[in-house]
CSV table of C-alpha atoms in Angstrom, one decimal:
chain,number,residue,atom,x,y,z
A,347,UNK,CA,-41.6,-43.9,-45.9
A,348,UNK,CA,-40.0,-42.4,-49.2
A,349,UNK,CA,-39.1,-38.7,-49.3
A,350,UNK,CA,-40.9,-37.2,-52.0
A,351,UNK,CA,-40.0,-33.2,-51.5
A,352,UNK,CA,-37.3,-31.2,-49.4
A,353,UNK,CA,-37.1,-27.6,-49.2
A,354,UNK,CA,-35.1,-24.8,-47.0
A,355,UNK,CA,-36.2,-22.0,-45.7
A,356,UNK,CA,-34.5,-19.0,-44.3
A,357,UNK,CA,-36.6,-16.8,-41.9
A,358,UNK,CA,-36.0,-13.9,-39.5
A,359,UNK,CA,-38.4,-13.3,-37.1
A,360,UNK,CA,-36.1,-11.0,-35.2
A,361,UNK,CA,-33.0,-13.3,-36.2
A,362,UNK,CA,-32.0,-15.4,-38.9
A,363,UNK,CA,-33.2,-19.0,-38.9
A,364,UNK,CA,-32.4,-22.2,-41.3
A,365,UNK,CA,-35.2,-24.7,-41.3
A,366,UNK,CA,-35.2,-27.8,-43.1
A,367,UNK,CA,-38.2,-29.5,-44.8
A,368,UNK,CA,-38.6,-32.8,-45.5
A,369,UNK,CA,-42.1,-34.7,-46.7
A,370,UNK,CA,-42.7,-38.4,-47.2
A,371,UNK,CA,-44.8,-40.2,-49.1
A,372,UNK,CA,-47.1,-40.9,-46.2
A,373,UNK,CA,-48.0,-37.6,-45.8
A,374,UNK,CA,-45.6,-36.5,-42.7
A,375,UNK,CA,-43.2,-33.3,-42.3
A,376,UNK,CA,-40.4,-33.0,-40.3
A,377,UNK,CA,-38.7,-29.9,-39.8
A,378,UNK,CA,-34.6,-29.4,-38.6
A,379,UNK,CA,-32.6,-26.8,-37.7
A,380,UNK,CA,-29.5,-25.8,-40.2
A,381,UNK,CA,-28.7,-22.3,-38.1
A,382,UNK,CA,-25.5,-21.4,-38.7
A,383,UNK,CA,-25.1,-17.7,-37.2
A,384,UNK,CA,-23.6,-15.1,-39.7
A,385,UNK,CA,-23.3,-18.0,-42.2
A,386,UNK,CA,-27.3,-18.7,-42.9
A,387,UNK,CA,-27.0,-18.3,-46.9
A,388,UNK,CA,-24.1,-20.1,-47.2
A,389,UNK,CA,-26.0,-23.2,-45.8
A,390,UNK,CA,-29.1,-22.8,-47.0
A,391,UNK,CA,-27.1,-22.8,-51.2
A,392,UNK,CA,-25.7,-26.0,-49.5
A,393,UNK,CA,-28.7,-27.5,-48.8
A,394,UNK,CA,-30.4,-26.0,-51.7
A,395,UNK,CA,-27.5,-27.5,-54.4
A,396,UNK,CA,-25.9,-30.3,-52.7
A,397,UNK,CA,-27.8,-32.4,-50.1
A,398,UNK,CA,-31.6,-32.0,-50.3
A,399,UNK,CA,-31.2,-32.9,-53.8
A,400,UNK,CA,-29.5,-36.4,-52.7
A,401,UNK,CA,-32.6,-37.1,-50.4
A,402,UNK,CA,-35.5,-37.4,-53.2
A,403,UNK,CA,-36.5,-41.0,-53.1
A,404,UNK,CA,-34.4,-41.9,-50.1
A,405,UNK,CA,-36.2,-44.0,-46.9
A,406,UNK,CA,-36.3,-41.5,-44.5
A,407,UNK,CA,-36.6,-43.9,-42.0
A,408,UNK,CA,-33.0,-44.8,-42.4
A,409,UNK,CA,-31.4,-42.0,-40.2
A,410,UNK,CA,-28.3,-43.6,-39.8
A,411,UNK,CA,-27.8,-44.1,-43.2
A,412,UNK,CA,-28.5,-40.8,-44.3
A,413,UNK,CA,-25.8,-39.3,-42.0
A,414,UNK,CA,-22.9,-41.7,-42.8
A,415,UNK,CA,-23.7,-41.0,-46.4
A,416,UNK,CA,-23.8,-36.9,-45.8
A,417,UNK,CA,-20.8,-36.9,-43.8
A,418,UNK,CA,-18.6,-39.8,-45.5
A,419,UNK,CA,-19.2,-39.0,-48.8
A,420,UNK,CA,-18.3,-35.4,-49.1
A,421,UNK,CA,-15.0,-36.6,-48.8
A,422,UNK,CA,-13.5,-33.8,-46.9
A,423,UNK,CA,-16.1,-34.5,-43.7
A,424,UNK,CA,-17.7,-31.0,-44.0
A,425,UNK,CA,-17.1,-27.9,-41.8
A,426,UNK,CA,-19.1,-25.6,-39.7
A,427,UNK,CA,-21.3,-25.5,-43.5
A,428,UNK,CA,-22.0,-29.2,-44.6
A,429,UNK,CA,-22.4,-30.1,-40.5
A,430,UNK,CA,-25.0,-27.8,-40.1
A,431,UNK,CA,-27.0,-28.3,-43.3
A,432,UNK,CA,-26.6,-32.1,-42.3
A,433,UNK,CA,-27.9,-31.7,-38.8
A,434,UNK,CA,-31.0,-30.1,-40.1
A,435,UNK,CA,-31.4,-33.0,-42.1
A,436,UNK,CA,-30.9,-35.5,-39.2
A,437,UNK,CA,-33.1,-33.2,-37.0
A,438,UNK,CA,-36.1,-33.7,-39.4
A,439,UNK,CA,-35.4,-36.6,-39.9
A,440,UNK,CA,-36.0,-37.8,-36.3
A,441,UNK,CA,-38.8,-35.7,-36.3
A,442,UNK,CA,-40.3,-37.8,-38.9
A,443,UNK,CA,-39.8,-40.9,-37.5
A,444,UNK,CA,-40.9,-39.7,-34.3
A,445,UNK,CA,-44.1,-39.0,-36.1
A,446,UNK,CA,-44.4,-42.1,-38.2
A,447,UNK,CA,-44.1,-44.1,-34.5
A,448,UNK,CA,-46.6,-41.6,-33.0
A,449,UNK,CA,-44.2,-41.2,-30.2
A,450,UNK,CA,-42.0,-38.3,-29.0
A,451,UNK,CA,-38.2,-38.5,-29.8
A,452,UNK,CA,-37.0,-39.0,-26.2
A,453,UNK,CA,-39.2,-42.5,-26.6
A,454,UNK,CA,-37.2,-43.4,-29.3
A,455,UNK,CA,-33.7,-42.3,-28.1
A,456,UNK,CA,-34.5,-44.8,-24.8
A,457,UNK,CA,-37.3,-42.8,-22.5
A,458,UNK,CA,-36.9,-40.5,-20.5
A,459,UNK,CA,-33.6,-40.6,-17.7
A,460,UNK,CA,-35.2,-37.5,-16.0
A,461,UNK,CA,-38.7,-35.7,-15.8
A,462,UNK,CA,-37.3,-32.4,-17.0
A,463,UNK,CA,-34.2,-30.4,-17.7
A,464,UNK,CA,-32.4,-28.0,-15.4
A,465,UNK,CA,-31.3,-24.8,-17.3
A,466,UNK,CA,-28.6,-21.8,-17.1
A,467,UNK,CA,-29.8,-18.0,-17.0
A,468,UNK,CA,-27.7,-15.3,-18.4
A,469,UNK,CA,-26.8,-12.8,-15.7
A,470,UNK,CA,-23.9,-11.2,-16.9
A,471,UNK,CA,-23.1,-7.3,-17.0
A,472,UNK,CA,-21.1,-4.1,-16.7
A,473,UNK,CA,-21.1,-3.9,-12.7
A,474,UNK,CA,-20.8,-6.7,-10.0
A,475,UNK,CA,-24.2,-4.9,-8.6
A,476,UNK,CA,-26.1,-5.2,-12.1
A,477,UNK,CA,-25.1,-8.7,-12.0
A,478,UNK,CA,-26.1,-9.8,-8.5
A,479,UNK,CA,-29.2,-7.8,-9.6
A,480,UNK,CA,-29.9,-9.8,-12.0
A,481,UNK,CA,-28.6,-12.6,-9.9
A,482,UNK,CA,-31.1,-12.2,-7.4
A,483,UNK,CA,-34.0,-11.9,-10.0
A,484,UNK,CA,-33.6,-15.3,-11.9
A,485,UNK,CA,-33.2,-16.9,-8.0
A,486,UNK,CA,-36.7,-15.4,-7.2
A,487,UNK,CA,-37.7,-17.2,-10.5
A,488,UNK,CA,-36.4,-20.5,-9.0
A,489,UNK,CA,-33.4,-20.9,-11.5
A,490,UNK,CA,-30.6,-22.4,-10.0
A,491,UNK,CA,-27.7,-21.6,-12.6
A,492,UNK,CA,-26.7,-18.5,-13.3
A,493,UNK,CA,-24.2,-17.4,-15.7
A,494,UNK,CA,-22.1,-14.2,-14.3
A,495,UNK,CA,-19.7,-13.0,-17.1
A,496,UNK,CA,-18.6,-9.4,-15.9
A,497,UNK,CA,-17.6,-7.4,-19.0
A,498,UNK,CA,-16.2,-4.1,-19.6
A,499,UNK,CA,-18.7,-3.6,-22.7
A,500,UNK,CA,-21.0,-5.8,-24.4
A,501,UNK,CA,-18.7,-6.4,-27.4
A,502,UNK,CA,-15.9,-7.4,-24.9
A,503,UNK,CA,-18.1,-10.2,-23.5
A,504,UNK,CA,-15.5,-10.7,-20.6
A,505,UNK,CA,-13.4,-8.5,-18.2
A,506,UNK,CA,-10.7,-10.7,-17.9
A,507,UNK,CA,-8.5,-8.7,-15.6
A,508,UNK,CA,-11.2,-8.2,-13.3
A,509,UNK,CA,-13.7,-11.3,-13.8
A,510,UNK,CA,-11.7,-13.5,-10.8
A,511,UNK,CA,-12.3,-10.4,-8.2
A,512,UNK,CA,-16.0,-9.3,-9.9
A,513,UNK,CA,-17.5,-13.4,-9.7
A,514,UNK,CA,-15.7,-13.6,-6.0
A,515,UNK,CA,-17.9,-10.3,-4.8
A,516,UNK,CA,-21.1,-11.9,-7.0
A,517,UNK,CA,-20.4,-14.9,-4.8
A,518,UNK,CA,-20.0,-13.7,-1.5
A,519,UNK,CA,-23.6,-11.3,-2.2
A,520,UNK,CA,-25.7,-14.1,-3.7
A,521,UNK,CA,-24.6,-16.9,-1.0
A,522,UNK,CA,-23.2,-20.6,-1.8
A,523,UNK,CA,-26.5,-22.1,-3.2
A,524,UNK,CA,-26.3,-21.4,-6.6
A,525,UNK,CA,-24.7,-22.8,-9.1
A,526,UNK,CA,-22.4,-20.3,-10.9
A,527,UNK,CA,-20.6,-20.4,-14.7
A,528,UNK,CA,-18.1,-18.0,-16.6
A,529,UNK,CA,-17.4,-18.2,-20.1
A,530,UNK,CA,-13.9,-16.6,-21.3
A,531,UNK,CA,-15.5,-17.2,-25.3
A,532,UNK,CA,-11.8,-18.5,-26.1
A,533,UNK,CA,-10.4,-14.8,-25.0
A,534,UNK,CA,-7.5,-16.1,-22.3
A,535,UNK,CA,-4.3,-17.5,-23.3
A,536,UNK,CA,-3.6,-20.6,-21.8
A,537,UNK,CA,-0.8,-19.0,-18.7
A,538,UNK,CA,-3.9,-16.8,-18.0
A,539,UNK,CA,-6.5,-19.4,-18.5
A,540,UNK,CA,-4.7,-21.7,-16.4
A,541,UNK,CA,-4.2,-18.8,-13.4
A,542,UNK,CA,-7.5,-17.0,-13.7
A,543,UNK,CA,-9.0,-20.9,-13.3
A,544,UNK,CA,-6.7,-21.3,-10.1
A,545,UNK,CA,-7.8,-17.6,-8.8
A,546,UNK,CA,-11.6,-18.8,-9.4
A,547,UNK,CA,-11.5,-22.1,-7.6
A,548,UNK,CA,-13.1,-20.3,-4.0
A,549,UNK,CA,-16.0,-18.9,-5.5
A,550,UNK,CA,-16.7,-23.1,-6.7
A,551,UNK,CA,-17.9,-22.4,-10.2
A,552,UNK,CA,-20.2,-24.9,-11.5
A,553,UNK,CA,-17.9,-25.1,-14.9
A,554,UNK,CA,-15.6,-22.4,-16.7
A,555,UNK,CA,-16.8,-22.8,-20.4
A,556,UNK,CA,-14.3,-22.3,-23.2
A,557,UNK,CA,-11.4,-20.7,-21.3
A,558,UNK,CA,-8.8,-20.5,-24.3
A,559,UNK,CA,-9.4,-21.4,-28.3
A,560,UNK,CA,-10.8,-24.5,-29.7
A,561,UNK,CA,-7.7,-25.1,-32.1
A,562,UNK,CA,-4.9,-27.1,-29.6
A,563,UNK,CA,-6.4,-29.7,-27.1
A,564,UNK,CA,-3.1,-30.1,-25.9
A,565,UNK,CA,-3.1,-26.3,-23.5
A,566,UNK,CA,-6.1,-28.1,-21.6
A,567,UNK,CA,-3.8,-30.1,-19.7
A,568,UNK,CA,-1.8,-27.2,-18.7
A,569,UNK,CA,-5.4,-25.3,-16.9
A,570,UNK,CA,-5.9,-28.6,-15.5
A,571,UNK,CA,-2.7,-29.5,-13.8
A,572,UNK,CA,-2.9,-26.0,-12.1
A,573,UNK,CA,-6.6,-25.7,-11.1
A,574,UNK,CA,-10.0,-28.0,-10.3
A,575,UNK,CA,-12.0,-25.9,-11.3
A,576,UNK,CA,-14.7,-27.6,-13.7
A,577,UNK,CA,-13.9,-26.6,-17.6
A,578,UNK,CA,-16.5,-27.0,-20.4
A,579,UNK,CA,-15.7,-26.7,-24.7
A,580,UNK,CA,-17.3,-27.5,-27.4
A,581,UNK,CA,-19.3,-24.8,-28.6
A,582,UNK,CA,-17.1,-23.7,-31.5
A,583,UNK,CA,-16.8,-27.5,-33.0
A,584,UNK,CA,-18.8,-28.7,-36.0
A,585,UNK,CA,-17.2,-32.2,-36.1
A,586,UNK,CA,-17.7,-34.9,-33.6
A,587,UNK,CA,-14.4,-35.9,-33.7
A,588,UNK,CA,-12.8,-32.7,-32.3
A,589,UNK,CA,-14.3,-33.7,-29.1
A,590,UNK,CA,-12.5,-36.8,-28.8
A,591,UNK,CA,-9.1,-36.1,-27.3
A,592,UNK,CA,-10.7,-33.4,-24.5
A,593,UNK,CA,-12.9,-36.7,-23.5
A,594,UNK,CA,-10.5,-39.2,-24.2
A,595,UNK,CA,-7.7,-37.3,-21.5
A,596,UNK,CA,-10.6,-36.5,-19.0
A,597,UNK,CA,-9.2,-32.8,-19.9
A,598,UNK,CA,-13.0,-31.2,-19.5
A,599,UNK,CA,-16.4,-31.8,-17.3
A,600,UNK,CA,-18.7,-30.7,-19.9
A,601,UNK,CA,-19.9,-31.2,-23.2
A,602,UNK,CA,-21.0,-27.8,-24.9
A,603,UNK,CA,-21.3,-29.1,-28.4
A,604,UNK,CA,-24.5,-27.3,-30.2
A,605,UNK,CA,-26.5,-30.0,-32.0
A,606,UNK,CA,-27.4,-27.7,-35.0
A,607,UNK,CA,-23.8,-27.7,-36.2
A,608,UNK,CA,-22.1,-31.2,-35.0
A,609,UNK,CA,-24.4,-33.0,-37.0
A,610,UNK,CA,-27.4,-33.2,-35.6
A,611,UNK,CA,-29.1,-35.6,-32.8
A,612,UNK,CA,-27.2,-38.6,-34.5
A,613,UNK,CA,-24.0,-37.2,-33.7
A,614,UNK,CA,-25.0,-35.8,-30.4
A,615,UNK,CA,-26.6,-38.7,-29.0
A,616,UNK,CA,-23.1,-40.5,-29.5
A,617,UNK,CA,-20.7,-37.8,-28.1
A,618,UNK,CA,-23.0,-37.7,-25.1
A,619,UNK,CA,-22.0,-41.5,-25.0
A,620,UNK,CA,-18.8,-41.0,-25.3
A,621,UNK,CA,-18.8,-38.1,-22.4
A,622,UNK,CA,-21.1,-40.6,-20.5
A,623,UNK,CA,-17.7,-43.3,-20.2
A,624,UNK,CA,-15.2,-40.3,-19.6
A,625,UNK,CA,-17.5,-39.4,-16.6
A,626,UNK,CA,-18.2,-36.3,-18.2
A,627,UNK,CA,-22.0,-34.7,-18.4
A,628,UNK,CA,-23.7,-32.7,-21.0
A,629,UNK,CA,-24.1,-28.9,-21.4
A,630,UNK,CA,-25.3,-28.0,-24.9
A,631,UNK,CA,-25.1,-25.0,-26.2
A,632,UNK,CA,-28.6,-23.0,-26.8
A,633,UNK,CA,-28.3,-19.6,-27.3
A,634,UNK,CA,-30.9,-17.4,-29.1
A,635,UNK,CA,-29.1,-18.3,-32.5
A,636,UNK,CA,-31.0,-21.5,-31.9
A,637,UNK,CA,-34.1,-22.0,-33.4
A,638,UNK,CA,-37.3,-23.2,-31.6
A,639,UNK,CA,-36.7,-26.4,-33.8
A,640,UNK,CA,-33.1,-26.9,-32.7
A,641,UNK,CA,-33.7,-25.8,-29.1
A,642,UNK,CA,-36.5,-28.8,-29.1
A,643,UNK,CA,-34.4,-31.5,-30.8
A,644,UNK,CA,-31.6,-30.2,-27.9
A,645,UNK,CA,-34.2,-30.6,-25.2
A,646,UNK,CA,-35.1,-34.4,-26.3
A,647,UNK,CA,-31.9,-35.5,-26.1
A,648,UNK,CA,-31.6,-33.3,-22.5
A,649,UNK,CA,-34.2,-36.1,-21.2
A,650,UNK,CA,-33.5,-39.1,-22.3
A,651,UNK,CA,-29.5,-39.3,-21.8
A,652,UNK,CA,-27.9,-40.3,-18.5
A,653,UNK,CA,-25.2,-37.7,-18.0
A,654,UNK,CA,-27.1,-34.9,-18.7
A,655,UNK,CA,-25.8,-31.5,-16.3
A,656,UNK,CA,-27.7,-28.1,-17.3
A,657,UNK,CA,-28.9,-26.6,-20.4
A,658,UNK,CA,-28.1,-23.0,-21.9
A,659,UNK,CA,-31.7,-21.5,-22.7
A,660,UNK,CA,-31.9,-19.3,-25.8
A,661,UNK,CA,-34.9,-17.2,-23.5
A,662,UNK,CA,-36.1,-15.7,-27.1
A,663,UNK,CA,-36.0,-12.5,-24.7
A,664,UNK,CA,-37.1,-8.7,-26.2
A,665,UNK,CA,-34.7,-6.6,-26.6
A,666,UNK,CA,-32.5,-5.0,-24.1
A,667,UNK,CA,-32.8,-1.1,-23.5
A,668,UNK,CA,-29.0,-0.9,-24.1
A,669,UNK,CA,-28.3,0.9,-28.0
A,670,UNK,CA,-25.5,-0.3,-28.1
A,671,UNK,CA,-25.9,-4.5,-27.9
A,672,UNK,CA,-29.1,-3.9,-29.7
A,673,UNK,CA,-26.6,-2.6,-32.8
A,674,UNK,CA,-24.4,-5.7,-32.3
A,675,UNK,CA,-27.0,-8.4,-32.4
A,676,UNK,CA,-30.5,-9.5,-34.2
A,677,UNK,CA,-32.7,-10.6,-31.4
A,678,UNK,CA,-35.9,-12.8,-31.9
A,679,UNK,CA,-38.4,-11.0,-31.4
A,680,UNK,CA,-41.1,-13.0,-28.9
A,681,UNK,CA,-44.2,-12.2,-30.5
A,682,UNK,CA,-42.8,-13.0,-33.9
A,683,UNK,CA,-41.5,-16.4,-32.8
A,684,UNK,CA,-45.3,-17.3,-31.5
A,685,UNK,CA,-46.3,-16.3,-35.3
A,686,UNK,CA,-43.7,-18.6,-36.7
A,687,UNK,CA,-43.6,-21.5,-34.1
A,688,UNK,CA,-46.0,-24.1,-31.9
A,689,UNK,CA,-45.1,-26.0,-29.5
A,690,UNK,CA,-41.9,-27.9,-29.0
A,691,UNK,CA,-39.8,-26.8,-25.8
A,692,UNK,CA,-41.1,-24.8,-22.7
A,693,UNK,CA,-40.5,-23.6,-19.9
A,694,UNK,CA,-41.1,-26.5,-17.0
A,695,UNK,CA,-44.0,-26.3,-14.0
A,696,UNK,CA,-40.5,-27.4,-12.3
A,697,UNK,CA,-38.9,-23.8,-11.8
A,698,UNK,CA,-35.8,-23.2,-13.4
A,699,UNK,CA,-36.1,-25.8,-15.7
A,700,UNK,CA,-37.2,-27.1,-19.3
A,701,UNK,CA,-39.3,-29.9,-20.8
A,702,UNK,CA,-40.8,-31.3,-23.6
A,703,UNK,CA,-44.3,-32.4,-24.3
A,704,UNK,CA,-45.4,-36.3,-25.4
A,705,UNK,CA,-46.4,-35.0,-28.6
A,706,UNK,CA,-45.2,-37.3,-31.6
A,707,UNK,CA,-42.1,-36.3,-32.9
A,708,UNK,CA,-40.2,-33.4,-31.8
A,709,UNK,CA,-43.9,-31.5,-30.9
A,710,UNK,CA,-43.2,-28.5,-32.9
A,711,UNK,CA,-44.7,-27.2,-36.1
A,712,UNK,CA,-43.6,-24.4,-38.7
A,713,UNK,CA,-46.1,-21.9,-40.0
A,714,UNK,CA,-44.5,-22.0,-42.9
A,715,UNK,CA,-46.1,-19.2,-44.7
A,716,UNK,CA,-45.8,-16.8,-41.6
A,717,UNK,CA,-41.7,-17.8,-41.8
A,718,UNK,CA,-41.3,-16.9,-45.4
A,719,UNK,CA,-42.9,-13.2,-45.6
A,720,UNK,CA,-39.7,-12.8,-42.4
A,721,UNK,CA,-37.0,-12.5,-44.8
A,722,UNK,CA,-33.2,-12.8,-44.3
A,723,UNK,CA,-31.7,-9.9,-43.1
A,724,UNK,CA,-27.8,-9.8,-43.7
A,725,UNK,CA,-25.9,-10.0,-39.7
A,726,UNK,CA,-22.4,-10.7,-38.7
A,727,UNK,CA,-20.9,-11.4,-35.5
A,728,UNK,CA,-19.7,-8.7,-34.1
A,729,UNK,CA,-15.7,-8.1,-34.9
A,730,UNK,CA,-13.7,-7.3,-31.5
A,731,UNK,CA,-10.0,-5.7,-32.0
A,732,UNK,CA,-7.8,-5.5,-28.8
A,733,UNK,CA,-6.3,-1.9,-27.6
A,734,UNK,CA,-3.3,-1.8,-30.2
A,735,UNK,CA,-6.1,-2.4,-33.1
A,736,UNK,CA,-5.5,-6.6,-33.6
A,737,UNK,CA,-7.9,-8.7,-34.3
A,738,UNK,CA,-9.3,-10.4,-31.0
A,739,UNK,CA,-12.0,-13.5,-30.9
A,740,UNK,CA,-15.7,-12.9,-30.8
């Protein structure tokens, strides 16, 4: 199964998307996901320059192969750049030889482990009573995982001097069933991380997600020794490796690693692995930045791995009535999505959960001509300064 023709395209149907292409000789596509948000054209002119032109002639049945090659032989083992153009090769590329085998990817990572995925719904707002609101809402829906960030403003993302107080009210409204998350987005430093984790611990979080930055492994063992409650990282790395000493110290619970910039489902598969040993579970990331493809390849992988624990679900929502997070973000736009996209992931008959269907491959196709008449639009992530005017992490 020789690759005869590769290409990338860039789409926005309501936000930017990278998709890979890949035909073989036999006739097959496979598409992957090479999202990078805020970064798109600097990916796609890798992809365009520097890898697709390396896969001409190549058996794409050799995933493996491929990936080694890709990651190894740049040399400098990529970035947040080369690792996402490289996981929308590997994504296609499983999507091909799920095709080629006539079976769905979760077949050929080892069957399923579970009949569907459980997933996380966004709740977070201004007010403790807009969040229990929408607490209350995604419960009536059957969801089981709620995410309760309480923010002073949408580009803040988290009220850290209030979040410990506004999550214990959100808890003692909503009751001790569900399953609740924060995410700090890397805003604490670790003295604060490590005491706002502490002043946490009674409303029994399901995990805290990135409570300080991704840079020095080492301030994980300083929240840990002081708090139990469950901590998650990975969203902001794009190599596999960085990964490694979090597992390897049992200093996190969960996995948050997004497959469209570690490297694909090659590299996934193999931290989840890895996390499986350390006792640790999965909880990729999958916010709308995700593409239908990527969330699908995600959602594969959700099924058929043994320590999987709840998956973040991009919910390609319409926009929100509020001006102001409308200006800060592209959205994808639900009916546009439809026009661009078939199949792949969906929401379960299971409430508050995802699946996949036994379609070969990865079950999604690309209208492709539908994708290129959305063209990029330029977007950054939005820039947050702290009171004195310093620069402060999205």
């Amino acid at each position: 199964m020789k690759i005869t023709d590769t290409d990338v395209i860039v789409t926005c149907p309501g936000r930017n998307y990278v998709l890979v292409k890949i035909e073989t000789d036999n006739g097959l596509i496979g598409w992957g996901d090479a999202t990078l948000n805020g970064r798109e054209k600097a990916v796609e002119s890798a992809l365009k320059f520097h890898i697709l032109p390396e896969l001409e002639g190549k058996d794409a049945r050799r995933i493996e192969d491929i990936w080694q090659m890709f990651f190894r032989n740049t040399y400098w083992r990529g970035g947040p750049v080369l690792n996402s153009a490289l996981a929308g090769v590997d994504i296609a590329l499983w999507d091909l030889k799920g095709k080629q085998a006539n079976l769905p990817v979760y077949e050929l990572l080892g069957g399923r482990t579970r009949d569907h995925a459980k997933f996380y719904r966004h709740c977070g707002a201004e007010t403790v009573a807009k969040i229990v609101e929408n607490c209350k809402e995604a419960i009536n829906e059957g969801v089981e995982y709620l995410r309760v960030n309480l923010r002073s403003d949408p580009i803040q993302y988290i009220d850290l001097d209030n979040i410990a107080e506004g999550v214990k009210s959100t808890r003692e409204k909503i009751g001790p069933e569900p399953n609740l998350l924060v995410d700090f987005h890397g805003r604490a430093d670790p003295v604060e991380a490590a005491k706002l984790a502490k002043q946490l611990e009674p409303a029994e979080l399901y995990f805290l997600e990135d409570p300080v930055r991704p840079e020095n492994p080492d301030v994980f063992e300083l929240i840990r020794t002081h708090s139990t409650t469950p901590l998650a990282m990975g969203e902001l790395f794009t190599n596999p490796w960085e990964m490694l000493p979090l597992l390897e110290r049992n200093l996190v619970d969960f996995i948050r690693t997004d497959l469209s910039h570690i490297g694909g489902i090659t590299a996934a598969d193999k931290l989840a692995a890895i996390g499986d040993h350390h006792y640790v579970k999965t909880a990729f990331h999958g916010p709308p930045d995700l593409s239908p493809v990527g969330f699908a390849a995600t959602v594969h992988l959700d099924i058929s791995i043994p320590n999987f624990g709840v998956q973040e679900h991009p919910e390609y929502f319409s926009e929100p009535e509020d001006s102001t997070f409308k200006s800060m973000f592209q959205l994808p736009s639900p009916s546009k999505i439809d026009e661009v996209f078939s199949g792949g992931a969906f929401i379960s008959d299971v409430e508050g959960a995802v699946n996949v269907s036994d379609r070969p491959g990865l079950g999604i196709e690309v209208n492709e001509s539908t994708a290129r008449q959305y063209d990029f639009k330029r977007s950054h992530l939005p820039k947050p300064r702290n009171p004195d005017g310093s620069v402060q992490d999205w």
